[in-house]
Amino acid sequence: NAGVTQTPKFQVLKTGQSMTLQCAQDMNHEYMSWYRQDPGMGLRLIHYSVGAGITDQGEVPNGYNVSRSTTEDFPLRLLSAAPSQTSVYFCASSYLPSGGKETQYFGPGTRLLVL
Amino acid sequence: QQQVKQSPQSLIVQKGGISIINCAYENTAFDYFPWYQQFPGKGPALLIAIRPDVSEKKEGRFTISFNKSAKQFSLHIMDSQPGDSATYFCAASKAAGNKLTFGGGTRVLVKP
């Protein structure tokens, strides 16, 4: 049980380049999310998924795409990187048993620098 | 527009003291209020959560107090320890497992 894994740990991009941040979980969790964390602003939701084939936008979706073809994977794509996307990106997965307490885990994060 | 406001931004407490962090929300549709703990270089970890049908929830040294009429909730860390030194985030959503809106975070330093 590896929990939530994210790759890469660190990435440097030039403005205009594209890339995919990978996120995987092996806990069969139905809910997965992507957040970005910027100093003094907490975490902001980028995209969200309640299951394979179902995604929804969060607070700051512009410039990012997601897809959820399997329960395990939830990649985040930067279409054309901009310096404003310099941030730390966290993927999270969660499970909510009926009438029970939520179980949620965050990945270790991907630090992205866009030059 | 910041829907969840958190204060203070930082606080220093002596070992054995009580750390208190406050959050206020605007959206009355919020129905689930979790708190997270984050250490440097790590992802946040779910600490404790509360729903509006109770005014207080306690898990070990961590207690959430909730005031629905004031739209405020707070985290109390009792008998604070140096290992509690971390950044704490409050959050809110319309339901557990739903989209989360986070506060700006509070950096807590517990001095030995």
mmCIF file with all atom_site columns, C-alpha atoms in Angstrom:
data_model
loop_
_atom_site.group_PDB
_atom_site.id
_atom_site.type_symbol
_atom_site.label_atom_id
_atom_site.label_alt_id
_atom_site.label_comp_id
_atom_site.label_asym_id
_atom_site.label_entity_id
_atom_site.label_seq_id
_atom_site.pdbx_PDB_ins_code
_atom_site.Cartn_x
_atom_site.Cartn_y
_atom_site.Cartn_z
_atom_site.occupancy
_atom_site.B_iso_or_equiv
_atom_site.pdbx_formal_charge
_atom_site.auth_seq_id
_atom_site.auth_comp_id
_atom_site.auth_asym_id
_atom_site.auth_atom_id
_atom_site.pdbx_PDB_model_num
ATOM 1   C CA . ASN A 1 1   ? 0.000   0.000  0.000   1.00 0.00 ? 1   ASN A CA 1
ATOM 2   C CA . ALA A 1 2   ? 1.925   3.017  -1.248  1.00 0.00 ? 2   ALA A CA 1
ATOM 3   C CA . GLY A 1 3   ? -0.821  5.573  -0.539  1.00 0.00 ? 3   GLY A CA 1
ATOM 4   C CA . VAL A 1 4   ? -0.796  8.559  -2.904  1.00 0.00 ? 4   VAL A CA 1
ATOM 5   C CA . THR A 1 5   ? 2.228   8.902  -5.154  1.00 0.00 ? 5   THR A CA 1
ATOM 6   C CA . GLN A 1 6   ? 3.148   11.912 -7.258  1.00 0.00 ? 6   GLN A CA 1
ATOM 7   C CA . THR A 1 7   ? 5.754   12.287 -9.968  1.00 0.00 ? 7   THR A CA 1
ATOM 8   C CA . PRO A 1 8   ? 7.913   14.162 -10.604 1.00 0.00 ? 8   PRO A CA 1
ATOM 9   C CA . LYS A 1 9   ? 8.966   15.656 -7.262  1.00 0.00 ? 9   LYS A CA 1
ATOM 10  C CA . PHE A 1 10  ? 10.426  18.713 -8.930  1.00 0.00 ? 10  PHE A CA 1
ATOM 11  C CA . GLN A 1 11  ? 10.191  20.139 -12.439 1.00 0.00 ? 11  GLN A CA 1
ATOM 12  C CA . VAL A 1 12  ? 11.476  23.215 -14.237 1.00 0.00 ? 12  VAL A CA 1
ATOM 13  C CA . LEU A 1 13  ? 9.624   24.334 -17.358 1.00 0.00 ? 13  LEU A CA 1
ATOM 14  C CA . LYS A 1 14  ? 10.007  27.162 -19.811 1.00 0.00 ? 14  LYS A CA 1
ATOM 15  C CA . THR A 1 15  ? 7.040   29.363 -20.581 1.00 0.00 ? 15  THR A CA 1
ATOM 16  C CA . GLY A 1 16  ? 4.854   27.716 -23.197 1.00 0.00 ? 16  GLY A CA 1
ATOM 17  C CA . GLN A 1 17  ? 5.966   24.157 -22.537 1.00 0.00 ? 17  GLN A CA 1
ATOM 18  C CA . SER A 1 18  ? 3.452   21.491 -21.632 1.00 0.00 ? 18  SER A CA 1
ATOM 19  C CA . MET A 1 19  ? 3.748   18.681 -19.142 1.00 0.00 ? 19  MET A CA 1
ATOM 20  C CA . THR A 1 20  ? 1.757   16.156 -17.147 1.00 0.00 ? 20  THR A CA 1
ATOM 21  C CA . LEU A 1 21  ? 1.914   15.769 -13.390 1.00 0.00 ? 21  LEU A CA 1
ATOM 22  C CA . GLN A 1 22  ? 1.195   12.195 -12.413 1.00 0.00 ? 22  GLN A CA 1
ATOM 23  C CA . CYS A 1 23  ? -0.874  11.085 -9.435  1.00 0.00 ? 23  CYS A CA 1
ATOM 24  C CA . ALA A 1 24  ? -1.716  7.526  -8.460  1.00 0.00 ? 24  ALA A CA 1
ATOM 25  C CA . GLN A 1 25  ? -3.345  5.862  -5.473  1.00 0.00 ? 25  GLN A CA 1
ATOM 26  C CA . ASP A 1 26  ? -3.642  2.191  -4.625  1.00 0.00 ? 26  ASP A CA 1
ATOM 27  C CA . MET A 1 27  ? -6.411  2.415  -2.021  1.00 0.00 ? 27  MET A CA 1
ATOM 28  C CA . ASN A 1 28  ? -9.367  2.209  -4.430  1.00 0.00 ? 28  ASN A CA 1
ATOM 29  C CA . HIS A 1 29  ? -10.514 5.662  -3.310  1.00 0.00 ? 29  HIS A CA 1
ATOM 30  C CA . GLU A 1 30  ? -13.330 7.138  -5.348  1.00 0.00 ? 30  GLU A CA 1
ATOM 31  C CA . TYR A 1 31  ? -12.555 10.823 -4.765  1.00 0.00 ? 31  TYR A CA 1
ATOM 32  C CA . MET A 1 32  ? -9.383  12.447 -6.121  1.00 0.00 ? 32  MET A CA 1
ATOM 33  C CA . SER A 1 33  ? -8.370  16.100 -6.293  1.00 0.00 ? 33  SER A CA 1
ATOM 34  C CA . TRP A 1 34  ? -5.595  18.402 -7.415  1.00 0.00 ? 34  TRP A CA 1
ATOM 35  C CA . TYR A 1 35  ? -4.608  21.462 -5.385  1.00 0.00 ? 35  TYR A CA 1
ATOM 36  C CA . ARG A 1 36  ? -1.975  24.112 -5.777  1.00 0.00 ? 36  ARG A CA 1
ATOM 37  C CA . GLN A 1 37  ? -0.322  25.709 -2.783  1.00 0.00 ? 37  GLN A CA 1
ATOM 38  C CA . ASP A 1 38  ? 1.071   29.211 -2.924  1.00 0.00 ? 38  ASP A CA 1
ATOM 39  C CA . PRO A 1 39  ? 2.590   31.142 -0.003  1.00 0.00 ? 39  PRO A CA 1
ATOM 40  C CA . GLY A 1 40  ? -0.028  32.814 2.189   1.00 0.00 ? 40  GLY A CA 1
ATOM 41  C CA . MET A 1 41  ? -2.934  31.485 0.139   1.00 0.00 ? 41  MET A CA 1
ATOM 42  C CA . GLY A 1 42  ? -3.463  28.022 1.525   1.00 0.00 ? 42  GLY A CA 1
ATOM 43  C CA . LEU A 1 43  ? -4.453  25.347 -0.956  1.00 0.00 ? 43  LEU A CA 1
ATOM 44  C CA . ARG A 1 44  ? -6.717  26.032 -3.892  1.00 0.00 ? 44  ARG A CA 1
ATOM 45  C CA . LEU A 1 45  ? -8.663  23.345 -5.717  1.00 0.00 ? 45  LEU A CA 1
ATOM 46  C CA . ILE A 1 46  ? -7.828  22.961 -9.408  1.00 0.00 ? 46  ILE A CA 1
ATOM 47  C CA . HIS A 1 47  ? -9.830  19.913 -10.481 1.00 0.00 ? 47  HIS A CA 1
ATOM 48  C CA . TYR A 1 48  ? -11.801 17.211 -8.760  1.00 0.00 ? 48  TYR A CA 1
ATOM 49  C CA . SER A 1 49  ? -13.088 13.716 -9.583  1.00 0.00 ? 49  SER A CA 1
ATOM 50  C CA . VAL A 1 50  ? -15.722 11.557 -7.903  1.00 0.00 ? 50  VAL A CA 1
ATOM 51  C CA . GLY A 1 51  ? -14.853 8.460  -9.888  1.00 0.00 ? 51  GLY A CA 1
ATOM 52  C CA . ALA A 1 52  ? -13.509 7.104  -13.157 1.00 0.00 ? 52  ALA A CA 1
ATOM 53  C CA . GLY A 1 53  ? -14.811 9.116  -16.086 1.00 0.00 ? 53  GLY A CA 1
ATOM 54  C CA . ILE A 1 54  ? -16.166 11.954 -13.911 1.00 0.00 ? 54  ILE A CA 1
ATOM 55  C CA . THR A 1 55  ? -14.298 15.224 -13.377 1.00 0.00 ? 55  THR A CA 1
ATOM 56  C CA . ASP A 1 56  ? -15.276 18.719 -12.297 1.00 0.00 ? 56  ASP A CA 1
ATOM 57  C CA . GLN A 1 57  ? -13.601 22.095 -12.103 1.00 0.00 ? 57  GLN A CA 1
ATOM 58  C CA . GLY A 1 58  ? -12.414 23.628 -8.898  1.00 0.00 ? 58  GLY A CA 1
ATOM 59  C CA . GLU A 1 59  ? -11.582 27.177 -7.922  1.00 0.00 ? 59  GLU A CA 1
ATOM 60  C CA . VAL A 1 60  ? -8.625  27.723 -10.298 1.00 0.00 ? 60  VAL A CA 1
ATOM 61  C CA . PRO A 1 61  ? -9.008  25.395 -13.337 1.00 0.00 ? 61  PRO A CA 1
ATOM 62  C CA . ASN A 1 62  ? -7.756  27.683 -16.117 1.00 0.00 ? 62  ASN A CA 1
ATOM 63  C CA . GLY A 1 63  ? -4.629  26.376 -17.835 1.00 0.00 ? 63  GLY A CA 1
ATOM 64  C CA . TYR A 1 64  ? -5.066  22.848 -16.507 1.00 0.00 ? 64  TYR A CA 1
ATOM 65  C CA . ASN A 1 65  ? -6.749  19.715 -17.857 1.00 0.00 ? 65  ASN A CA 1
ATOM 66  C CA . VAL A 1 66  ? -7.522  16.432 -16.152 1.00 0.00 ? 66  VAL A CA 1
ATOM 67  C CA . SER A 1 67  ? -8.941  13.053 -17.032 1.00 0.00 ? 67  SER A CA 1
ATOM 68  C CA . ARG A 1 68  ? -9.777  10.004 -14.929 1.00 0.00 ? 68  ARG A CA 1
ATOM 69  C CA . SER A 1 69  ? -9.750  6.881  -17.056 1.00 0.00 ? 69  SER A CA 1
ATOM 70  C CA . THR A 1 70  ? -9.098  4.572  -14.077 1.00 0.00 ? 70  THR A CA 1
ATOM 71  C CA . THR A 1 71  ? -9.828  4.701  -10.357 1.00 0.00 ? 71  THR A CA 1
ATOM 72  C CA . GLU A 1 72  ? -6.104  4.685  -9.591  1.00 0.00 ? 72  GLU A CA 1
ATOM 73  C CA . ASP A 1 73  ? -4.771  7.514  -11.774 1.00 0.00 ? 73  ASP A CA 1
ATOM 74  C CA . PHE A 1 74  ? -5.595  11.211 -11.987 1.00 0.00 ? 74  PHE A CA 1
ATOM 75  C CA . PRO A 1 75  ? -3.038  13.089 -14.136 1.00 0.00 ? 75  PRO A CA 1
ATOM 76  C CA . LEU A 1 76  ? -2.935  16.883 -14.317 1.00 0.00 ? 76  LEU A CA 1
ATOM 77  C CA . ARG A 1 77  ? -1.903  18.436 -17.616 1.00 0.00 ? 77  ARG A CA 1
ATOM 78  C CA . LEU A 1 78  ? -0.465  21.907 -18.029 1.00 0.00 ? 78  LEU A CA 1
ATOM 79  C CA . LEU A 1 79  ? -1.284  22.910 -21.567 1.00 0.00 ? 79  LEU A CA 1
ATOM 80  C CA . SER A 1 80  ? 1.054   25.893 -21.987 1.00 0.00 ? 80  SER A CA 1
ATOM 81  C CA . ALA A 1 81  ? 3.006   26.675 -18.838 1.00 0.00 ? 81  ALA A CA 1
ATOM 82  C CA . ALA A 1 82  ? 3.065   30.243 -17.518 1.00 0.00 ? 82  ALA A CA 1
ATOM 83  C CA . PRO A 1 83  ? 5.152   31.756 -14.693 1.00 0.00 ? 83  PRO A CA 1
ATOM 84  C CA . SER A 1 84  ? 1.906   32.170 -12.706 1.00 0.00 ? 84  SER A CA 1
ATOM 85  C CA . GLN A 1 85  ? 1.705   28.385 -12.523 1.00 0.00 ? 85  GLN A CA 1
ATOM 86  C CA . THR A 1 86  ? 4.874   28.224 -10.450 1.00 0.00 ? 86  THR A CA 1
ATOM 87  C CA . SER A 1 87  ? 3.630   26.492 -7.325  1.00 0.00 ? 87  SER A CA 1
ATOM 88  C CA . VAL A 1 88  ? 3.579   23.304 -5.308  1.00 0.00 ? 88  VAL A CA 1
ATOM 89  C CA . TYR A 1 89  ? 0.959   20.869 -6.549  1.00 0.00 ? 89  TYR A CA 1
ATOM 90  C CA . PHE A 1 90  ? -0.706  18.325 -4.298  1.00 0.00 ? 90  PHE A CA 1
ATOM 91  C CA . CYS A 1 91  ? -2.871  15.408 -5.283  1.00 0.00 ? 91  CYS A CA 1
ATOM 92  C CA . ALA A 1 92  ? -5.301  13.955 -2.752  1.00 0.00 ? 92  ALA A CA 1
ATOM 93  C CA . SER A 1 93  ? -7.546  10.934 -2.604  1.00 0.00 ? 93  SER A CA 1
ATOM 94  C CA . SER A 1 94  ? -10.346 10.203 -0.193  1.00 0.00 ? 94  SER A CA 1
ATOM 95  C CA . TYR A 1 95  ? -12.906 7.607  0.744   1.00 0.00 ? 95  TYR A CA 1
ATOM 96  C CA . LEU A 1 96  ? -16.148 8.200  2.559   1.00 0.00 ? 96  LEU A CA 1
ATOM 97  C CA . PRO A 1 97  ? -17.782 5.064  3.924   1.00 0.00 ? 97  PRO A CA 1
ATOM 98  C CA . SER A 1 98  ? -21.537 5.277  4.308   1.00 0.00 ? 98  SER A CA 1
ATOM 99  C CA . GLY A 1 99  ? -22.232 6.957  7.648   1.00 0.00 ? 99  GLY A CA 1
ATOM 100 C CA . GLY A 1 100 ? -18.569 6.806  8.532   1.00 0.00 ? 100 GLY A CA 1
ATOM 101 C CA . LYS A 1 101 ? -15.531 9.013  8.901   1.00 0.00 ? 101 LYS A CA 1
ATOM 102 C CA . GLU A 1 102 ? -13.726 10.310 5.818   1.00 0.00 ? 102 GLU A CA 1
ATOM 103 C CA . THR A 1 103 ? -10.311 8.862  5.079   1.00 0.00 ? 103 THR A CA 1
ATOM 104 C CA . GLN A 1 104 ? -8.147  11.229 3.092   1.00 0.00 ? 104 GLN A CA 1
ATOM 105 C CA . TYR A 1 105 ? -4.514  11.269 2.047   1.00 0.00 ? 105 TYR A CA 1
ATOM 106 C CA . PHE A 1 106 ? -2.394  13.849 0.276   1.00 0.00 ? 106 PHE A CA 1
ATOM 107 C CA . GLY A 1 107 ? 0.588   13.023 -1.881  1.00 0.00 ? 107 GLY A CA 1
ATOM 108 C CA . PRO A 1 108 ? 4.064   14.440 -1.176  1.00 0.00 ? 108 PRO A CA 1
ATOM 109 C CA . GLY A 1 109 ? 3.684   17.180 -3.773  1.00 0.00 ? 109 GLY A CA 1
ATOM 110 C CA . THR A 1 110 ? 5.307   18.298 -7.016  1.00 0.00 ? 110 THR A CA 1
ATOM 111 C CA . ARG A 1 111 ? 7.275   21.534 -6.939  1.00 0.00 ? 111 ARG A CA 1
ATOM 112 C CA . LEU A 1 112 ? 6.973   23.297 -10.312 1.00 0.00 ? 112 LEU A CA 1
ATOM 113 C CA . LEU A 1 113 ? 9.033   26.254 -11.461 1.00 0.00 ? 113 LEU A CA 1
ATOM 114 C CA . VAL A 1 114 ? 8.078   27.974 -14.708 1.00 0.00 ? 114 VAL A CA 1
ATOM 115 C CA . LEU A 1 115 ? 10.698  30.308 -16.125 1.00 0.00 ? 115 LEU A CA 1
ATOM 116 C CA . GLN B 2 1   ? -13.170 36.460 -2.549  1.00 0.00 ? 1   GLN B CA 1
ATOM 117 C CA . GLN B 2 2   ? -11.813 34.385 0.297   1.00 0.00 ? 2   GLN B CA 1
ATOM 118 C CA . GLN B 2 3   ? -14.636 32.205 1.550   1.00 0.00 ? 3   GLN B CA 1
ATOM 119 C CA . VAL B 2 4   ? -12.714 30.856 4.544   1.00 0.00 ? 4   VAL B CA 1
ATOM 120 C CA . LYS B 2 5   ? -10.680 33.315 6.591   1.00 0.00 ? 5   LYS B CA 1
ATOM 121 C CA . GLN B 2 6   ? -8.127  31.979 9.055   1.00 0.00 ? 6   GLN B CA 1
ATOM 122 C CA . SER B 2 7   ? -6.329  33.751 11.886  1.00 0.00 ? 7   SER B CA 1
ATOM 123 C CA . PRO B 2 8   ? -3.743  34.301 13.155  1.00 0.00 ? 8   PRO B CA 1
ATOM 124 C CA . GLN B 2 9   ? -1.192  33.814 10.395  1.00 0.00 ? 9   GLN B CA 1
ATOM 125 C CA . SER B 2 10  ? 1.332   32.649 12.957  1.00 0.00 ? 10  SER B CA 1
ATOM 126 C CA . LEU B 2 11  ? 1.566   32.038 16.651  1.00 0.00 ? 11  LEU B CA 1
ATOM 127 C CA . ILE B 2 12  ? 4.171   31.053 19.197  1.00 0.00 ? 12  ILE B CA 1
ATOM 128 C CA . VAL B 2 13  ? 3.206   29.051 22.270  1.00 0.00 ? 13  VAL B CA 1
ATOM 129 C CA . GLN B 2 14  ? 5.199   27.595 25.124  1.00 0.00 ? 14  GLN B CA 1
ATOM 130 C CA . LYS B 2 15  ? 5.355   23.846 25.613  1.00 0.00 ? 15  LYS B CA 1
ATOM 131 C CA . GLY B 2 16  ? 2.325   22.762 27.602  1.00 0.00 ? 16  GLY B CA 1
ATOM 132 C CA . GLY B 2 17  ? 0.272   25.768 26.524  1.00 0.00 ? 17  GLY B CA 1
ATOM 133 C CA . ILE B 2 18  ? -2.871  25.971 24.410  1.00 0.00 ? 18  ILE B CA 1
ATOM 134 C CA . SER B 2 19  ? -2.745  26.896 20.725  1.00 0.00 ? 19  SER B CA 1
ATOM 135 C CA . ILE B 2 20  ? -5.934  28.432 19.361  1.00 0.00 ? 20  ILE B CA 1
ATOM 136 C CA . ILE B 2 21  ? -6.611  28.973 15.666  1.00 0.00 ? 21  ILE B CA 1
ATOM 137 C CA . ASN B 2 22  ? -9.787  30.566 14.378  1.00 0.00 ? 22  ASN B CA 1
ATOM 138 C CA . CYS B 2 23  ? -11.650 30.340 11.086  1.00 0.00 ? 23  CYS B CA 1
ATOM 139 C CA . ALA B 2 24  ? -14.687 32.106 9.722   1.00 0.00 ? 24  ALA B CA 1
ATOM 140 C CA . TYR B 2 25  ? -16.701 31.131 6.680   1.00 0.00 ? 25  TYR B CA 1
ATOM 141 C CA . GLU B 2 26  ? -19.245 32.883 4.497   1.00 0.00 ? 26  GLU B CA 1
ATOM 142 C CA . ASN B 2 27  ? -21.024 30.157 2.540   1.00 0.00 ? 27  ASN B CA 1
ATOM 143 C CA . THR B 2 28  ? -23.935 28.810 4.595   1.00 0.00 ? 28  THR B CA 1
ATOM 144 C CA . ALA B 2 29  ? -24.037 25.733 2.330   1.00 0.00 ? 29  ALA B CA 1
ATOM 145 C CA . PHE B 2 30  ? -20.796 24.495 3.905   1.00 0.00 ? 30  PHE B CA 1
ATOM 146 C CA . ASP B 2 31  ? -21.559 21.428 5.982   1.00 0.00 ? 31  ASP B CA 1
ATOM 147 C CA . TYR B 2 32  ? -18.183 19.828 6.706   1.00 0.00 ? 32  TYR B CA 1
ATOM 148 C CA . PHE B 2 33  ? -15.222 21.481 8.407   1.00 0.00 ? 33  PHE B CA 1
ATOM 149 C CA . PRO B 2 34  ? -11.884 19.632 8.534   1.00 0.00 ? 34  PRO B CA 1
ATOM 150 C CA . TRP B 2 35  ? -8.524  20.730 9.897   1.00 0.00 ? 35  TRP B CA 1
ATOM 151 C CA . TYR B 2 36  ? -5.179  19.762 8.413   1.00 0.00 ? 36  TYR B CA 1
ATOM 152 C CA . GLN B 2 37  ? -1.628  19.663 9.728   1.00 0.00 ? 37  GLN B CA 1
ATOM 153 C CA . GLN B 2 38  ? 1.295   20.185 7.375   1.00 0.00 ? 38  GLN B CA 1
ATOM 154 C CA . PHE B 2 39  ? 4.999   19.791 8.097   1.00 0.00 ? 39  PHE B CA 1
ATOM 155 C CA . PRO B 2 40  ? 7.604   21.453 5.858   1.00 0.00 ? 40  PRO B CA 1
ATOM 156 C CA . GLY B 2 41  ? 8.109   19.597 2.595   1.00 0.00 ? 41  GLY B CA 1
ATOM 157 C CA . LYS B 2 42  ? 5.148   17.287 3.205   1.00 0.00 ? 42  LYS B CA 1
ATOM 158 C CA . GLY B 2 43  ? 1.567   17.136 2.071   1.00 0.00 ? 43  GLY B CA 1
ATOM 159 C CA . PRO B 2 44  ? -1.238  18.137 4.438   1.00 0.00 ? 44  PRO B CA 1
ATOM 160 C CA . ALA B 2 45  ? -2.661  15.463 6.731   1.00 0.00 ? 45  ALA B CA 1
ATOM 161 C CA . LEU B 2 46  ? -6.277  15.324 7.848   1.00 0.00 ? 46  LEU B CA 1
ATOM 162 C CA . LEU B 2 47  ? -6.301  15.967 11.596  1.00 0.00 ? 47  LEU B CA 1
ATOM 163 C CA . ILE B 2 48  ? -9.897  16.226 12.749  1.00 0.00 ? 48  ILE B CA 1
ATOM 164 C CA . ALA B 2 49  ? -13.226 17.252 11.243  1.00 0.00 ? 49  ALA B CA 1
ATOM 165 C CA . ILE B 2 50  ? -16.629 18.406 12.446  1.00 0.00 ? 50  ILE B CA 1
ATOM 166 C CA . ARG B 2 51  ? -20.138 18.767 11.111  1.00 0.00 ? 51  ARG B CA 1
ATOM 167 C CA . PRO B 2 52  ? -22.535 21.562 12.196  1.00 0.00 ? 52  PRO B CA 1
ATOM 168 C CA . ASP B 2 53  ? -24.811 19.229 14.148  1.00 0.00 ? 53  ASP B CA 1
ATOM 169 C CA . VAL B 2 54  ? -22.331 19.265 17.056  1.00 0.00 ? 54  VAL B CA 1
ATOM 170 C CA . SER B 2 55  ? -20.706 22.233 18.772  1.00 0.00 ? 55  SER B CA 1
ATOM 171 C CA . GLU B 2 56  ? -17.510 20.501 19.829  1.00 0.00 ? 56  GLU B CA 1
ATOM 172 C CA . LYS B 2 57  ? -15.419 17.502 18.855  1.00 0.00 ? 57  LYS B CA 1
ATOM 173 C CA . LYS B 2 58  ? -12.359 16.229 20.669  1.00 0.00 ? 58  LYS B CA 1
ATOM 174 C CA . GLU B 2 59  ? -9.713  13.787 19.517  1.00 0.00 ? 59  GLU B CA 1
ATOM 175 C CA . GLY B 2 60  ? -6.800  13.433 21.882  1.00 0.00 ? 60  GLY B CA 1
ATOM 176 C CA . ARG B 2 61  ? -5.243  16.866 22.429  1.00 0.00 ? 61  ARG B CA 1
ATOM 177 C CA . PHE B 2 62  ? -7.089  18.399 19.484  1.00 0.00 ? 62  PHE B CA 1
ATOM 178 C CA . THR B 2 63  ? -10.536 19.979 19.887  1.00 0.00 ? 63  THR B CA 1
ATOM 179 C CA . ILE B 2 64  ? -12.744 21.716 17.328  1.00 0.00 ? 64  ILE B CA 1
ATOM 180 C CA . SER B 2 65  ? -15.297 24.225 18.570  1.00 0.00 ? 65  SER B CA 1
ATOM 181 C CA . PHE B 2 66  ? -18.080 25.195 16.170  1.00 0.00 ? 66  PHE B CA 1
ATOM 182 C CA . ASN B 2 67  ? -20.446 28.185 16.285  1.00 0.00 ? 67  ASN B CA 1
ATOM 183 C CA . LYS B 2 68  ? -22.994 27.857 13.510  1.00 0.00 ? 68  LYS B CA 1
ATOM 184 C CA . SER B 2 69  ? -24.769 31.174 14.165  1.00 0.00 ? 69  SER B CA 1
ATOM 185 C CA . ALA B 2 70  ? -21.496 33.104 14.010  1.00 0.00 ? 70  ALA B CA 1
ATOM 186 C CA . LYS B 2 71  ? -20.201 30.995 11.114  1.00 0.00 ? 71  LYS B CA 1
ATOM 187 C CA . GLN B 2 72  ? -16.982 30.404 12.985  1.00 0.00 ? 72  GLN B CA 1
ATOM 188 C CA . PHE B 2 73  ? -14.982 27.392 14.077  1.00 0.00 ? 73  PHE B CA 1
ATOM 189 C CA . SER B 2 74  ? -11.707 26.988 15.884  1.00 0.00 ? 74  SER B CA 1
ATOM 190 C CA . LEU B 2 75  ? -8.988  24.451 16.619  1.00 0.00 ? 75  LEU B CA 1
ATOM 191 C CA . HIS B 2 76  ? -7.573  24.144 20.117  1.00 0.00 ? 76  HIS B CA 1
ATOM 192 C CA . ILE B 2 77  ? -4.338  22.225 20.649  1.00 0.00 ? 77  ILE B CA 1
ATOM 193 C CA . MET B 2 78  ? -4.093  21.373 24.320  1.00 0.00 ? 78  MET B CA 1
ATOM 194 C CA . ASP B 2 79  ? -0.776  20.701 26.082  1.00 0.00 ? 79  ASP B CA 1
ATOM 195 C CA . SER B 2 80  ? 1.106   21.854 22.964  1.00 0.00 ? 80  SER B CA 1
ATOM 196 C CA . GLN B 2 81  ? 4.322   19.971 22.237  1.00 0.00 ? 81  GLN B CA 1
ATOM 197 C CA . PRO B 2 82  ? 7.344   20.909 20.079  1.00 0.00 ? 82  PRO B CA 1
ATOM 198 C CA . GLY B 2 83  ? 6.290   18.121 17.693  1.00 0.00 ? 83  GLY B CA 1
ATOM 199 C CA . ASP B 2 84  ? 3.072   20.072 17.065  1.00 0.00 ? 84  ASP B CA 1
ATOM 200 C CA . SER B 2 85  ? 5.096   22.813 15.359  1.00 0.00 ? 85  SER B CA 1
ATOM 201 C CA . ALA B 2 86  ? 3.603   22.865 11.879  1.00 0.00 ? 86  ALA B CA 1
ATOM 202 C CA . THR B 2 87  ? 1.260   24.812 9.632   1.00 0.00 ? 87  THR B CA 1
ATOM 203 C CA . TYR B 2 88  ? -2.427  24.233 10.272  1.00 0.00 ? 88  TYR B CA 1
ATOM 204 C CA . PHE B 2 89  ? -5.177  24.770 7.741   1.00 0.00 ? 89  PHE B CA 1
ATOM 205 C CA . CYS B 2 90  ? -8.899  24.931 8.232   1.00 0.00 ? 90  CYS B CA 1
ATOM 206 C CA . ALA B 2 91  ? -11.176 24.044 5.352   1.00 0.00 ? 91  ALA B CA 1
ATOM 207 C CA . ALA B 2 92  ? -14.841 23.799 4.491   1.00 0.00 ? 92  ALA B CA 1
ATOM 208 C CA . SER B 2 93  ? -16.982 21.949 1.986   1.00 0.00 ? 93  SER B CA 1
ATOM 209 C CA . LYS B 2 94  ? -20.606 21.146 1.282   1.00 0.00 ? 94  LYS B CA 1
ATOM 210 C CA . ALA B 2 95  ? -20.045 17.548 2.342   1.00 0.00 ? 95  ALA B CA 1
ATOM 211 C CA . ALA B 2 96  ? -17.268 15.172 3.301   1.00 0.00 ? 96  ALA B CA 1
ATOM 212 C CA . GLY B 2 97  ? -15.449 14.079 0.178   1.00 0.00 ? 97  GLY B CA 1
ATOM 213 C CA . ASN B 2 98  ? -16.634 17.153 -1.689  1.00 0.00 ? 98  ASN B CA 1
ATOM 214 C CA . LYS B 2 99  ? -14.633 20.120 -2.983  1.00 0.00 ? 99  LYS B CA 1
ATOM 215 C CA . LEU B 2 100 ? -12.666 21.804 -0.211  1.00 0.00 ? 100 LEU B CA 1
ATOM 216 C CA . THR B 2 101 ? -12.098 25.532 0.308   1.00 0.00 ? 101 THR B CA 1
ATOM 217 C CA . PHE B 2 102 ? -9.054  26.173 2.492   1.00 0.00 ? 102 PHE B CA 1
ATOM 218 C CA . GLY B 2 103 ? -8.125  28.965 4.846   1.00 0.00 ? 103 GLY B CA 1
ATOM 219 C CA . GLY B 2 104 ? -4.768  30.694 4.435   1.00 0.00 ? 104 GLY B CA 1
ATOM 220 C CA . GLY B 2 105 ? -2.986  28.676 7.120   1.00 0.00 ? 105 GLY B CA 1
ATOM 221 C CA . THR B 2 106 ? -1.464  29.315 10.547  1.00 0.00 ? 106 THR B CA 1
ATOM 222 C CA . ARG B 2 107 ? 2.157   28.585 11.307  1.00 0.00 ? 107 ARG B CA 1
ATOM 223 C CA . VAL B 2 108 ? 2.447   27.311 14.879  1.00 0.00 ? 108 VAL B CA 1
ATOM 224 C CA . LEU B 2 109 ? 5.751   27.229 16.736  1.00 0.00 ? 109 LEU B CA 1
ATOM 225 C CA . VAL B 2 110 ? 5.859   25.478 20.090  1.00 0.00 ? 110 VAL B CA 1
ATOM 226 C CA . LYS B 2 111 ? 8.857   26.533 22.156  1.00 0.00 ? 111 LYS B CA 1
ATOM 227 C CA . PRO B 2 112 ? 10.354  23.989 24.536  1.00 0.00 ? 112 PRO B CA 1
#
